[in-house]
Short mmCIF file of C-alpha atoms and ligand atoms in Angstrom, two decimals:
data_model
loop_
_atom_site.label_atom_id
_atom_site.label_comp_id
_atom_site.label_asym_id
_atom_site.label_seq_id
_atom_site.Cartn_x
_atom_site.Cartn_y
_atom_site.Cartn_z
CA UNK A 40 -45.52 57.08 -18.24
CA UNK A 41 -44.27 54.25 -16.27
CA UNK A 42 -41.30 54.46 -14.05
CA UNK A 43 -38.44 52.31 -15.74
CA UNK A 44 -35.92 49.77 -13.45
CA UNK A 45 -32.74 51.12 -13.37
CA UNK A 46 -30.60 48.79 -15.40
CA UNK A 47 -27.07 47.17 -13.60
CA UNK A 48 -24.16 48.86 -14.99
CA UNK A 49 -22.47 46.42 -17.12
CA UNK A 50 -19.24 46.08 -14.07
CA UNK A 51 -21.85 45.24 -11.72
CA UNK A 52 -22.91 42.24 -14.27
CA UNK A 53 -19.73 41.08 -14.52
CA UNK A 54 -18.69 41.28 -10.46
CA UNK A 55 -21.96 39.36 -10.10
CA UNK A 56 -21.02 37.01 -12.82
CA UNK A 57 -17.60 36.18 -11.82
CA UNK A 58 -19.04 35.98 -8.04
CA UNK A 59 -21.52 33.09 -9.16
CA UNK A 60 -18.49 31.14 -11.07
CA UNK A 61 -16.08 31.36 -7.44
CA UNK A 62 -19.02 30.08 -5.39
CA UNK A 63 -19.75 27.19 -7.89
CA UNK A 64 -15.76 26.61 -8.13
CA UNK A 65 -16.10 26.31 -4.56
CA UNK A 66 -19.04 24.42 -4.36
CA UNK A 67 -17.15 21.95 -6.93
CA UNK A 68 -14.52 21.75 -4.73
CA UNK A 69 -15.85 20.67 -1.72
CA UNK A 70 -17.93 18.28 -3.48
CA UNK A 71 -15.10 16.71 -4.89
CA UNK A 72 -12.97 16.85 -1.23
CA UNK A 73 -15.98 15.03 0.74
CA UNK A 74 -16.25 12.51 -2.04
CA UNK A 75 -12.55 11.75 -1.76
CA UNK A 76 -12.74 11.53 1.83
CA UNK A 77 -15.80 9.78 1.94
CA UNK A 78 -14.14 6.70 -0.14
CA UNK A 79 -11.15 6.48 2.13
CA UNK A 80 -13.58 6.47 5.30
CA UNK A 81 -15.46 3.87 3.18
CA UNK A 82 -11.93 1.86 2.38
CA UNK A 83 -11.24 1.96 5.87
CA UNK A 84 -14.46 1.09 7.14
CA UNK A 85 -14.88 -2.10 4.81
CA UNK A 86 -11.14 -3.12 3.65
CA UNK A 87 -10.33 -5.27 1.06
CA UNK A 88 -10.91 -8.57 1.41
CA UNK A 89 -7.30 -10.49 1.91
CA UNK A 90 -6.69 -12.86 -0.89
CA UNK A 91 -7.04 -16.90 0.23
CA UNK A 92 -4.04 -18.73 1.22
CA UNK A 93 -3.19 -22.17 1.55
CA UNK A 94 0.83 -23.12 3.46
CA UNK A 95 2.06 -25.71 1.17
CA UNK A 96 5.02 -27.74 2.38
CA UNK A 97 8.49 -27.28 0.76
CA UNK A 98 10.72 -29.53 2.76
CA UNK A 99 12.77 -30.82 5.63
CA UNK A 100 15.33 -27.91 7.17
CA UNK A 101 17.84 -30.62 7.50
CA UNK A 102 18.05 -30.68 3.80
CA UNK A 103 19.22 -26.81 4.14
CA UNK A 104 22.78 -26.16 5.50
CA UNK A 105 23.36 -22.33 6.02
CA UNK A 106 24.21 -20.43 2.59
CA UNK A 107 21.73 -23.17 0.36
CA UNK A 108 18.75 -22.80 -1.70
CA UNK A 109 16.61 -24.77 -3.20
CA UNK A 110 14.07 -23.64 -5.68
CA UNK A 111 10.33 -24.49 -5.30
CA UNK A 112 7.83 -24.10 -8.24
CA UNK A 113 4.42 -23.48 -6.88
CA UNK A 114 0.96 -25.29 -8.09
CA UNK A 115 0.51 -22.62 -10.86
CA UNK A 116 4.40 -22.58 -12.14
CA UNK A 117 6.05 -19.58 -10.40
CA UNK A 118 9.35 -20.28 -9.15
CA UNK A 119 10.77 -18.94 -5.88
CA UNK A 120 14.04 -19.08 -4.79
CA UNK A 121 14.33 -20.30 -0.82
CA UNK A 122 17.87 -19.70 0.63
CA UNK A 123 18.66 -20.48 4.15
CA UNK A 124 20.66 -17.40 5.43
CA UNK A 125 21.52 -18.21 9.19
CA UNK A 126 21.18 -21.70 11.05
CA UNK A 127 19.59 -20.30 14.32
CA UNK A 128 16.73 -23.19 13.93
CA UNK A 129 13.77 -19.91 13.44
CA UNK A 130 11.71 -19.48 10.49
CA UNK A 131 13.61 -16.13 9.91
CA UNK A 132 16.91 -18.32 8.91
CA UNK A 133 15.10 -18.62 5.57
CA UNK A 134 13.67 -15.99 2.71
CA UNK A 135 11.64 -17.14 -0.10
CA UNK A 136 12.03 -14.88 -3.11
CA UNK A 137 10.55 -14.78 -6.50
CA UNK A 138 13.18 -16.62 -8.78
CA UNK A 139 11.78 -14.10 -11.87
CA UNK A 140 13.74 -11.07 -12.27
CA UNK A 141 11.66 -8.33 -12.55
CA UNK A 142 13.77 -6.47 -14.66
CA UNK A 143 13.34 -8.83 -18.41
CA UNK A 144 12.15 -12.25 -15.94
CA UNK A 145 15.80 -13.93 -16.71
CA UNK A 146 16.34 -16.27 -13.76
CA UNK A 147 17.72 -15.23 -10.42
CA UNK A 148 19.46 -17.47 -8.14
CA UNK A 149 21.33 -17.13 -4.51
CA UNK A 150 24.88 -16.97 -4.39
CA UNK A 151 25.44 -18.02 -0.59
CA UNK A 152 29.23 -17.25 -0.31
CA UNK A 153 28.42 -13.74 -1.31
CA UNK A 154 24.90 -13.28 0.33
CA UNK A 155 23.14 -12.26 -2.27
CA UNK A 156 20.48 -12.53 -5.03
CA UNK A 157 22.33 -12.19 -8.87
CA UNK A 158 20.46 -12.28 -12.14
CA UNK A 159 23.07 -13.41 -14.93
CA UNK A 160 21.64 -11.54 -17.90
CA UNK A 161 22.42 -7.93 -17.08
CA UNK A 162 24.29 -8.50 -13.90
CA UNK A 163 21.48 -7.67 -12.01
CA UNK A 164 22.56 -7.56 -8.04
CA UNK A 165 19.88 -8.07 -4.68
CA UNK A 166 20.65 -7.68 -1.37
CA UNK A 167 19.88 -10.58 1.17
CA UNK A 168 16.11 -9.56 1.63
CA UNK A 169 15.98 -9.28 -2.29
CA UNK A 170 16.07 -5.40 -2.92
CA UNK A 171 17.73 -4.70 -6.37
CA UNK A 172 21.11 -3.05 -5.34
CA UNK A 173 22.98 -3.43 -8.69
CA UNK A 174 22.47 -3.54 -12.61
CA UNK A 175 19.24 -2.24 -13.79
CA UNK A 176 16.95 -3.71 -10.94
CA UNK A 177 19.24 -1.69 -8.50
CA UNK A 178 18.93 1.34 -10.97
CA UNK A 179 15.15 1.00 -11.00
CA UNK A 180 14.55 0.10 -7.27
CA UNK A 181 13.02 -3.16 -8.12
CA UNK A 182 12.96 -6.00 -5.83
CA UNK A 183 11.74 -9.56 -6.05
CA UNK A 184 8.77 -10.41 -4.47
CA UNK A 185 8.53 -12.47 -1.45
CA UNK A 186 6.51 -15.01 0.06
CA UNK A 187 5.83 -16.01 4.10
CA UNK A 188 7.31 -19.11 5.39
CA UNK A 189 6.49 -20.96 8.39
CA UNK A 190 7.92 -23.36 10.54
CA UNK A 191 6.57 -26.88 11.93
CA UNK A 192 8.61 -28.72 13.84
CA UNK A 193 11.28 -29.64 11.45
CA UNK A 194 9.29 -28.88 8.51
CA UNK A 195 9.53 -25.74 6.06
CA UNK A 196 6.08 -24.36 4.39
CA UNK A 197 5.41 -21.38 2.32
CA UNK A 198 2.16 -19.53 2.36
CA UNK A 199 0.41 -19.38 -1.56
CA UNK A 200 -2.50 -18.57 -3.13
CA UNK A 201 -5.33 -21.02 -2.18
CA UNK A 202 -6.59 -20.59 -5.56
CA UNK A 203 -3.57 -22.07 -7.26
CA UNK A 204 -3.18 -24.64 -4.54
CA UNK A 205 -6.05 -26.07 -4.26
CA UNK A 206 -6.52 -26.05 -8.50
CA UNK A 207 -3.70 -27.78 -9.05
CA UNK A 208 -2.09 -29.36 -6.65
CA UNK A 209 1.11 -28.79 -4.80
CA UNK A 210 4.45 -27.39 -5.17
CA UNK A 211 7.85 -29.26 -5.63
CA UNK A 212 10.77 -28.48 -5.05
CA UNK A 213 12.96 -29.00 -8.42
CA UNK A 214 16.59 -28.72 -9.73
CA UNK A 215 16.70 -25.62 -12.16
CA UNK A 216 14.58 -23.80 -14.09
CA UNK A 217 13.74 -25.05 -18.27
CA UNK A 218 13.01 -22.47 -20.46
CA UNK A 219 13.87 -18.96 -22.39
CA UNK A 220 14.41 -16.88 -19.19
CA UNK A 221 16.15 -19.65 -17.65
CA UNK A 222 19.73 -18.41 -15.93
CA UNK A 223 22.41 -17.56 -18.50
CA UNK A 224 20.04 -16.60 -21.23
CA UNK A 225 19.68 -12.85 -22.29
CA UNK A 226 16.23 -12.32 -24.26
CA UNK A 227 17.58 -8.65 -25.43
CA UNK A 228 20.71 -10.54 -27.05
CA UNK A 229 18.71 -13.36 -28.22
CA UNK A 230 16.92 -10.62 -30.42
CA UNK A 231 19.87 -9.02 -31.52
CA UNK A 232 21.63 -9.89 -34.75
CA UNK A 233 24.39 -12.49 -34.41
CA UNK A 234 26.48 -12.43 -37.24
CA UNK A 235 28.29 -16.12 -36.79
CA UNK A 236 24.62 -16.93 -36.76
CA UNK A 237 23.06 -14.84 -39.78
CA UNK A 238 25.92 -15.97 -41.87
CA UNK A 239 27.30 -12.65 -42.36
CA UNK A 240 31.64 -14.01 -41.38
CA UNK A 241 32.77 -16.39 -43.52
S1 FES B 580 16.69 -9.67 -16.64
FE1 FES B 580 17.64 -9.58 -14.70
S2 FES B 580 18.98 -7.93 -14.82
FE2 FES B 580 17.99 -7.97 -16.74
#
């Protein structure tokens, strides 16, 4: 008669089980650590490629006294409020500022006498470098983007995509905005029922 193998007691089975499952958990682990680590090396090591840009010209500064704005529409439509904020003769007398609120896109537009950005259709408020401070933009932390500008000589350009530049032409700089966000407009009360409207007073 043969001599039988002592057969693990079933505890042992189950330490050695749940031994197996911690070293694969770990294994997992540090695969998943080195991976991560190995795409930020890779991000840093080969960055994103910076999108094209073209400087477009916008206009003469003399056409800018301090507390102005004009607003430019770019090759591709976008709208962008430049104020001039100082009269120090530096690029950094002027901020270019998306004119599209980014709160419902109502139009936003630089009141110089207060120093600020407003939006009319919720009383939406942003400071002088266009962070929301007030209304729901301020509630949100939402701020409008902003674009580079650049000074030569006595003439003001802002920095686009080259994309959009080079497709379609160049920007202009143009009175007011057209349209259903334009300033004044709400598009939440333009939705809501108006009874003068709907009939529903005599
Ligand atoms: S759309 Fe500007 S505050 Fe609402």
């Amino acid at each position: 008669m043969s001599e039988q193998e002592p057969k693990p007691a079933a505890g042992q089975e189950r330490r050695g089980f749940l031994d197996l499952s911690s070293r694969l958990t770990m294994l997992l682990g540090l695969a998943g650590a080195y991976g991560g680590f190995a795409a930020i090396a890779a991000r840093f090591l080969y960055p994103a490629k910076p999108r094209d840009t073209r400087w477009t010209f916008v206009a003469e500064i003399d056409r800018f006294k301090a507390g102005d704005s004009v607003i430019f529409q770019g090759p591709s439509g976008e709208t962008i409020n430049i104020a001039r904020q100082r009269e120090s003769g530096e690029v950094d007398d002027f901020i270019a500022l998306s004119s599209t609120c980014p709160h419902l896109g109502c139009q936003v537009f630089w009141e110089g006498d207060k120093s600020r950005f407003f939006c009319p259709c919720h009383n939406g408020i942003f400071d002088a470098s266009g962070k929301g401070v007030g209304g729901p933009p301020g509630d949100s932390g939402q701020s409008l983007p902003r674009y580079q500008l650049k000074l030569e000589g006595a003439l003001l350009f802002i920095e686009l995509p080259a994309g959009d530049a080079m497709a379609r032409g160049k920007g202009r700089v143009i009175d007011r905005v057209e349209g259903i966000h334009a300033a004044g407009h709400d598009p939440c009360l333009a939705k809501a029922p108006n009874p003068v409207r709907d009939g529903e007073r005599a």
